[in-house]
PDB file of C-alpha atoms in Angstrom:
ATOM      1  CA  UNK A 207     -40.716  25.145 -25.242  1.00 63.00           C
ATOM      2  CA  UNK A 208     -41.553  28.407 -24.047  1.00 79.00           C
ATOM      3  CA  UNK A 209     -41.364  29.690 -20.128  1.00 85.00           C
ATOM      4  CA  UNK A 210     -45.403  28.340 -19.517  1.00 87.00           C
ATOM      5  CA  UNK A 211     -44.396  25.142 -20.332  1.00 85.00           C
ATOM      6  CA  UNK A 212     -40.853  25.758 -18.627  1.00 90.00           C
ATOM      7  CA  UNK A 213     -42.881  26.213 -15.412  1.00 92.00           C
ATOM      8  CA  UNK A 214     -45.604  23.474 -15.749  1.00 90.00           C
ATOM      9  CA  UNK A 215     -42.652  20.936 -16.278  1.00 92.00           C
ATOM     10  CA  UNK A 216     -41.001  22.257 -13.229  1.00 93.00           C
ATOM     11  CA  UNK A 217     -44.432  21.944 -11.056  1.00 94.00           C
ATOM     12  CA  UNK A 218     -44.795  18.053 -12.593  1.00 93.00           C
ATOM     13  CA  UNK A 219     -41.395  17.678 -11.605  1.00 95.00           C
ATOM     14  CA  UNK A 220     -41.664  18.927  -8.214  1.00 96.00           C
ATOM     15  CA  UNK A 221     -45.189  16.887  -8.077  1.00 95.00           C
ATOM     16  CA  UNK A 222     -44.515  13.443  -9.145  1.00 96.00           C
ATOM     17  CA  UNK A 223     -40.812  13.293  -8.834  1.00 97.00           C
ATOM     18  CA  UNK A 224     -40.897  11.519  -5.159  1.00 96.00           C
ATOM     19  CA  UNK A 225     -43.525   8.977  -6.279  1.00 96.00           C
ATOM     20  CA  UNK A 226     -41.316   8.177  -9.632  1.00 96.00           C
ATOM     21  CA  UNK A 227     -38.661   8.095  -7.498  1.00 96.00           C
ATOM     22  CA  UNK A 228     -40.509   5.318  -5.206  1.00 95.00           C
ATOM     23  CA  UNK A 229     -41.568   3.625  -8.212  1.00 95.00           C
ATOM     24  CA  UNK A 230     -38.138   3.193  -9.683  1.00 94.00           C
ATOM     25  CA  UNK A 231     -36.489   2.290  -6.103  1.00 95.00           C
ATOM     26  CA  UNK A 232     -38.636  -0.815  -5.519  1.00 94.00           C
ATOM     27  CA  UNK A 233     -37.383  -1.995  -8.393  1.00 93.00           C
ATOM     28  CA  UNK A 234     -33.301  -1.344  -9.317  1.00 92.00           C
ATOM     29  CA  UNK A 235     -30.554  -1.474  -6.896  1.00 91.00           C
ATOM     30  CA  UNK A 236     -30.593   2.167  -4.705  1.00 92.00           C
ATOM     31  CA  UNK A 237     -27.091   2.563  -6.846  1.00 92.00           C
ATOM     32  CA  UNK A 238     -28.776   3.124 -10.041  1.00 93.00           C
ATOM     33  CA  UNK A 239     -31.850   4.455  -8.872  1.00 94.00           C
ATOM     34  CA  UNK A 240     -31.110   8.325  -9.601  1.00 95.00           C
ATOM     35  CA  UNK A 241     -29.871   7.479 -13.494  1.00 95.00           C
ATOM     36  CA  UNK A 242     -32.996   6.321 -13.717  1.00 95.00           C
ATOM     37  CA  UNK A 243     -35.648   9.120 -12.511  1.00 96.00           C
ATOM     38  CA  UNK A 244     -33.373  11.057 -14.385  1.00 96.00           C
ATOM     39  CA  UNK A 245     -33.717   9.658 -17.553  1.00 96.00           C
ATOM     40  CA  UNK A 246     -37.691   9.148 -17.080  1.00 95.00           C
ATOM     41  CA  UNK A 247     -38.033  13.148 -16.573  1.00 95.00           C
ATOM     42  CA  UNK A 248     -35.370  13.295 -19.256  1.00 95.00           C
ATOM     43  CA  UNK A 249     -38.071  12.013 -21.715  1.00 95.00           C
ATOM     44  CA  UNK A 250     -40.568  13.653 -20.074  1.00 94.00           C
ATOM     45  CA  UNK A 251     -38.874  17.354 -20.893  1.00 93.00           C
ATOM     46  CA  UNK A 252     -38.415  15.807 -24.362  1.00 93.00           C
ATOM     47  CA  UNK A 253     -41.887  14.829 -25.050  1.00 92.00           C
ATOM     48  CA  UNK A 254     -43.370  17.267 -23.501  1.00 90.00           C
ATOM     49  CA  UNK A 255     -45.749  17.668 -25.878  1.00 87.00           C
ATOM     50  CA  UNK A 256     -46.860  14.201 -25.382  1.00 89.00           C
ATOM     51  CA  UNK A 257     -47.100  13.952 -21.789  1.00 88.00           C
ATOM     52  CA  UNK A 258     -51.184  14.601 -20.928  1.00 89.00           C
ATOM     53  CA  UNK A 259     -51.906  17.344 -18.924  1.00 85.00           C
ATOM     54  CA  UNK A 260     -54.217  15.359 -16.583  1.00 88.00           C
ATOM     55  CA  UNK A 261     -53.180  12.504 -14.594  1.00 89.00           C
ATOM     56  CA  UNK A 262     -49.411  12.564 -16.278  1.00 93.00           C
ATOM     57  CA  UNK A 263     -48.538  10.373 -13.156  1.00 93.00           C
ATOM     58  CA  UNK A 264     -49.491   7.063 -15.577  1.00 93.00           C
ATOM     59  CA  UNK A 265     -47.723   8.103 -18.362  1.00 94.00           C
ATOM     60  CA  UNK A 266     -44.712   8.954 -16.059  1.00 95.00           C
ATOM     61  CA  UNK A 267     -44.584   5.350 -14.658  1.00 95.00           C
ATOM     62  CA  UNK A 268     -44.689   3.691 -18.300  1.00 94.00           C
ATOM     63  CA  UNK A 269     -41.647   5.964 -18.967  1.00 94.00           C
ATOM     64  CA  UNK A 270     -40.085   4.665 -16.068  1.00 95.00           C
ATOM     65  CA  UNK A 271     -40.878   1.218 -17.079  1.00 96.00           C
ATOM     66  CA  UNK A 272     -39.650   0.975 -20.169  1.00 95.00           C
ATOM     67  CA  UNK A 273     -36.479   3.044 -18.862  1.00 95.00           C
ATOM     68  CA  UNK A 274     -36.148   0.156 -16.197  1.00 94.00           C
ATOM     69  CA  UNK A 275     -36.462  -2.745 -19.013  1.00 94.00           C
ATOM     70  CA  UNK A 276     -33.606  -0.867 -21.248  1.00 93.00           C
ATOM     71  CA  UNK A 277     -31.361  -0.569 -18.163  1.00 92.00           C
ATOM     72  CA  UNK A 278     -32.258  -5.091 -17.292  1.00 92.00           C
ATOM     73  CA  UNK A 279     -31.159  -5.319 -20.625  1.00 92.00           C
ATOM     74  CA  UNK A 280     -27.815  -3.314 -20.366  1.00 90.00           C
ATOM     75  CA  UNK A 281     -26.850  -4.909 -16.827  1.00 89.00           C
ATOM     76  CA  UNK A 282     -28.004  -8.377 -18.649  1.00 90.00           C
ATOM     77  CA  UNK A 283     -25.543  -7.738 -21.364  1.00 91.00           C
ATOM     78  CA  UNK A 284     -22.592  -6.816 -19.209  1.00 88.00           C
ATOM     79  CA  UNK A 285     -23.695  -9.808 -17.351  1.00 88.00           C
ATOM     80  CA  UNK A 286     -23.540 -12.170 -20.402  1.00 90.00           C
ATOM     81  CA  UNK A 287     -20.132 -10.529 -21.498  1.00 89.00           C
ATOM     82  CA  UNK A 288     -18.464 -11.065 -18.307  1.00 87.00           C
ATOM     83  CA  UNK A 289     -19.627 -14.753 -18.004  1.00 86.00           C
ATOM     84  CA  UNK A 290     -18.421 -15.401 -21.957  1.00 86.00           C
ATOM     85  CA  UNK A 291     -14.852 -13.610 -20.774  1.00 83.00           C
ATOM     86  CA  UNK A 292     -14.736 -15.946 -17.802  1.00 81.00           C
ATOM     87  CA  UNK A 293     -15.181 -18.834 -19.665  1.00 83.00           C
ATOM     88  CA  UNK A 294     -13.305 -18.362 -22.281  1.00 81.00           C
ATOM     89  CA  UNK A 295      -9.778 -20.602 -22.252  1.00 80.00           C
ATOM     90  CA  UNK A 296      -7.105 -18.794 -20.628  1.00 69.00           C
ATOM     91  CA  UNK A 297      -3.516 -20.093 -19.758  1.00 69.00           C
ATOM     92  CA  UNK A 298      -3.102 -21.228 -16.283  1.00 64.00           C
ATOM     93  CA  UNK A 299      -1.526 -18.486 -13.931  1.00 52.00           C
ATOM     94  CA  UNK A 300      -0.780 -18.771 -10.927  1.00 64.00           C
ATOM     95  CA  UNK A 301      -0.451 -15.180  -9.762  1.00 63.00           C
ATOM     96  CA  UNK A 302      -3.591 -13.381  -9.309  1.00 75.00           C
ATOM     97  CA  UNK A 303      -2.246  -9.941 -10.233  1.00 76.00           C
ATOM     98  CA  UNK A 304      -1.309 -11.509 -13.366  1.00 70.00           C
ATOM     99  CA  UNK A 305      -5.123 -12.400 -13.948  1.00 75.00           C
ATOM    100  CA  UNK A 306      -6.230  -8.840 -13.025  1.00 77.00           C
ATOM    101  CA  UNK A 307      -4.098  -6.886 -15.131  1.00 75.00           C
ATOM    102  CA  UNK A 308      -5.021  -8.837 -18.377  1.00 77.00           C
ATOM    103  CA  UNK A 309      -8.671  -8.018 -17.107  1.00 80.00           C
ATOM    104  CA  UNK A 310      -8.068  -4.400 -16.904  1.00 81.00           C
ATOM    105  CA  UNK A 311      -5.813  -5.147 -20.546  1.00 80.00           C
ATOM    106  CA  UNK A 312      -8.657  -6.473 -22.343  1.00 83.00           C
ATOM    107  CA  UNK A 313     -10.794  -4.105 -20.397  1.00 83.00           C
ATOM    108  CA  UNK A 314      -8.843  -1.005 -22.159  1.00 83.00           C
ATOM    109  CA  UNK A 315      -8.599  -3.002 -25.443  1.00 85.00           C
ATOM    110  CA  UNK A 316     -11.741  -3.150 -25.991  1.00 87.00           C
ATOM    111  CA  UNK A 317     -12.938   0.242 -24.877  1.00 87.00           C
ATOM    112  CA  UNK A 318     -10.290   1.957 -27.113  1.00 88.00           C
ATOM    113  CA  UNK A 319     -11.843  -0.515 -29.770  1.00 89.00           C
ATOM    114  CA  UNK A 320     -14.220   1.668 -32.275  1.00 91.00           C
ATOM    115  CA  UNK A 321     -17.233   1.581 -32.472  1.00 91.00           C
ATOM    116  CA  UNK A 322     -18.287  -0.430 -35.626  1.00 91.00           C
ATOM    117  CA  UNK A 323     -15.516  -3.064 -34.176  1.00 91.00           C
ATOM    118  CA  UNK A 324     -16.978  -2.988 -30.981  1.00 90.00           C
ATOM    119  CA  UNK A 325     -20.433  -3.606 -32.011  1.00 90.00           C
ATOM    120  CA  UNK A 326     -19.793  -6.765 -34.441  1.00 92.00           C
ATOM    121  CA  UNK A 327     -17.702  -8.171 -31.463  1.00 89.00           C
ATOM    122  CA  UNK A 328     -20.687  -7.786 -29.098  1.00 88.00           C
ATOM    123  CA  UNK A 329     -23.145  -9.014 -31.825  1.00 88.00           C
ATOM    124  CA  UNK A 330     -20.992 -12.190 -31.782  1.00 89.00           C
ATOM    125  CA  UNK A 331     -20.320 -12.527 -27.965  1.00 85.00           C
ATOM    126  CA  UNK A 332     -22.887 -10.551 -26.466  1.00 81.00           C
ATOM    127  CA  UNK A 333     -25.806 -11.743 -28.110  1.00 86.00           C
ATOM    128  CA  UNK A 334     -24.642 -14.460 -29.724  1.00 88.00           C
ATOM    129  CA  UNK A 335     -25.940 -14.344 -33.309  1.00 88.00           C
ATOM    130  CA  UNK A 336     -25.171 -16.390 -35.924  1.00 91.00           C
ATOM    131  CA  UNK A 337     -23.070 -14.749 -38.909  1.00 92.00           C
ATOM    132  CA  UNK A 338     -26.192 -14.540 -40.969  1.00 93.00           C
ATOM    133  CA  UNK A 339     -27.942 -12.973 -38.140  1.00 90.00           C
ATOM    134  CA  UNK A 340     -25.511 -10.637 -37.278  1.00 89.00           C
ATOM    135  CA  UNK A 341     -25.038 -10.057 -40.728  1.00 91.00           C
ATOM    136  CA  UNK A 342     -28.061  -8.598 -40.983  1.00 90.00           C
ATOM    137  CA  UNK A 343     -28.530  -6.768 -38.178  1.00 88.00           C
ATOM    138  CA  UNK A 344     -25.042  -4.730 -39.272  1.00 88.00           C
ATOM    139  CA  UNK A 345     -26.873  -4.434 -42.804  1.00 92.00           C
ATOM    140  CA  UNK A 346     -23.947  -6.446 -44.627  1.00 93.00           C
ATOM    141  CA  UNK A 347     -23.196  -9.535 -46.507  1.00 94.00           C
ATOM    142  CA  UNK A 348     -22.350 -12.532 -43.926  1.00 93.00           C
ATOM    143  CA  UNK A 349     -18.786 -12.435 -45.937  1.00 95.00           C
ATOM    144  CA  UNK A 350     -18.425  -8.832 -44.892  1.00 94.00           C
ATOM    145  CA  UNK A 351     -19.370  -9.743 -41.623  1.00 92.00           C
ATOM    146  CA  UNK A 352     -16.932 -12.305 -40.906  1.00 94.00           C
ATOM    147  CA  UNK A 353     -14.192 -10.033 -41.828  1.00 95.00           C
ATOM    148  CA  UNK A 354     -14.966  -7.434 -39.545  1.00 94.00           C
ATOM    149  CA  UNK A 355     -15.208  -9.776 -36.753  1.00 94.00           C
ATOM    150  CA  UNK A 356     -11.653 -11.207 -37.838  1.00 94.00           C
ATOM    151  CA  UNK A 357     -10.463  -7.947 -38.066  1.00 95.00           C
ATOM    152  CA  UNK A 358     -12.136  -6.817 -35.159  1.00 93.00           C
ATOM    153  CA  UNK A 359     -10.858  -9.585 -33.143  1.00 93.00           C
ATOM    154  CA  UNK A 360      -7.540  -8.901 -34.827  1.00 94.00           C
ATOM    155  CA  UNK A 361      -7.344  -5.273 -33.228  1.00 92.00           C
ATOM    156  CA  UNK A 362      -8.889  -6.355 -29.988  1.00 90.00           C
ATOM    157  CA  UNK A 363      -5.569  -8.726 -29.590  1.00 90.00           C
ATOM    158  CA  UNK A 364      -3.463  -5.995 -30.931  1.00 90.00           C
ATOM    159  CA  UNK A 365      -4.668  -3.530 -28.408  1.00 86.00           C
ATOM    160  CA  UNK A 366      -5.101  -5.818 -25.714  1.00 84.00           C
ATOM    161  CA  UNK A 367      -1.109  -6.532 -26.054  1.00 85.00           C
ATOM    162  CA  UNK A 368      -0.580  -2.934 -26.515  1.00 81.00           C
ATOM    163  CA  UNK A 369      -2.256  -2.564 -23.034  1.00 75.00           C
ATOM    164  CA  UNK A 370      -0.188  -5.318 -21.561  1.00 74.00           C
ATOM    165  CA  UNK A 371       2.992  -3.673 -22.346  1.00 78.00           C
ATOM    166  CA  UNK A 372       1.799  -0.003 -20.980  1.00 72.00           C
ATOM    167  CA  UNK A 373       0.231  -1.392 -17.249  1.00 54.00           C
ATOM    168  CA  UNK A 374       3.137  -0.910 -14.713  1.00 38.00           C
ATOM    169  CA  UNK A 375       2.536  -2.821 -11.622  1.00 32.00           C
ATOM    170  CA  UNK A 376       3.870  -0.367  -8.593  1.00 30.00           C
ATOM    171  CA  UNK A 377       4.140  -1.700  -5.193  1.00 29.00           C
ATOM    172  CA  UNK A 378       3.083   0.503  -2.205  1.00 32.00           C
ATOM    173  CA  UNK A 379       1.892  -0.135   0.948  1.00 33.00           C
ATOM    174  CA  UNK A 380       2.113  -3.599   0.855  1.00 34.00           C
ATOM    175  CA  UNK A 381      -0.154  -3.381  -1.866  1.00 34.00           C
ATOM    176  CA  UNK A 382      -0.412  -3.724  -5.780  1.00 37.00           C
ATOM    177  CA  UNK A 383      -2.329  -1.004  -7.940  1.00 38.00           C
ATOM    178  CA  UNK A 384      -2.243  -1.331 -11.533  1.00 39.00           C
ATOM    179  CA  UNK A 385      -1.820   1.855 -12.924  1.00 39.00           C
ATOM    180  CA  UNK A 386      -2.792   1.657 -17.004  1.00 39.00           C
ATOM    181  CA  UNK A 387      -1.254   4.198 -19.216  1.00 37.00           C
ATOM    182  CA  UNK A 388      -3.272   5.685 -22.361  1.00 38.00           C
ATOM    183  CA  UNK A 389      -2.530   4.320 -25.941  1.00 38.00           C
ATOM    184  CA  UNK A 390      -3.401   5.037 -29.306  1.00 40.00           C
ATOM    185  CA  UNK A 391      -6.068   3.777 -31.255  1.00 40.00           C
ATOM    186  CA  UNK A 392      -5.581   0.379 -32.642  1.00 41.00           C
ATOM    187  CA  UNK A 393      -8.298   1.167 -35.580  1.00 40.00           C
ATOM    188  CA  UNK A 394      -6.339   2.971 -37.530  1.00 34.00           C
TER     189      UNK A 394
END
């Protein structure tokens, strides 16, 4: 990109980025709203040479669209995650400080999870798939498939106990904070 087409971006930017801005708001919570705008003029500076020189104000708005459909589909997913964690059978505890450090735990766990193990376990909770289906979207054989989600599960549990046995719970001011320590990777 050279500095004329520096400077045009900058005068679309200055041009259209209230009304993108308006479009995205009446749409996503006012939270996630500047992510947003930012990633529509994000793909805007990197197809620039897409982007039509009159009347980009269209083509801006179907970049925000489809930026607002991939975020549904990310807050859907963390959605769907958080309802399968919730439902799933836990032991009965009666402390509710016990409840929110195994959230944070598995929380941890899983974040400190790789990312190939991290994937197969969403494939399986997140969007549900069937080991055939999920099979193919990782591009394996369904028996390859079901071993990374055992293993993956496997290391999940592992780290998850890891993280259980490196949260302190430290009382002050009348009130708990769970303070998590950092751990090693469980995917070696």
């Amino acid at each position: 990109m050279d500095t004329r087409d520096e400077q045009r971006f900058t005068e679309l930017y200055r041009q259209h980025y209230a009304a993108v801005d308006a479009y995205v708001r009446r749409r996503i919570h006012a939270a996630q709203v500047t992510d947003v705008v930012a990633d529509v003029f994000l793909v805007a500076w990197r197809r620039f040479g897409e982007l039509p020189e009159k009347a980009p104000l269209p083509w801006l708005y179907g970049v925000a669209r489809r930026t607002l459909a991939n975020t549904y589909r990310s807050e859907n997913q963390r959605l769907r995650l958080s309802e399968t964690l919730v439902s799933q059978p836990r032991r009965q505890v009666d402390d509710h400080a016990d409840t929110v450090i195994q959230k944070v735990g598995l929380a941890a766990a899983f974040d400190n999870l790789g990312d190939a193990d991290q994937e197969v376990l969403r494939l399986s909770l997140w969007e549900e798939l069937s080991p055939p289906d999920a099979a193919h979207a990782l591009g394996c054989s369904v028996p390859t498939y079901q071993v990374r989600l055992h293993r993956a599960r496997k290391r999940l549990k592992t780290g998850l106990s890891v993280a259980l046995a490196n949260d302190e719970v430290l009382q002050g001011n009348g009130a708990t904070q769970v303070v998590s320590r950092t751990w090693g990777g469980a995917d070696a």
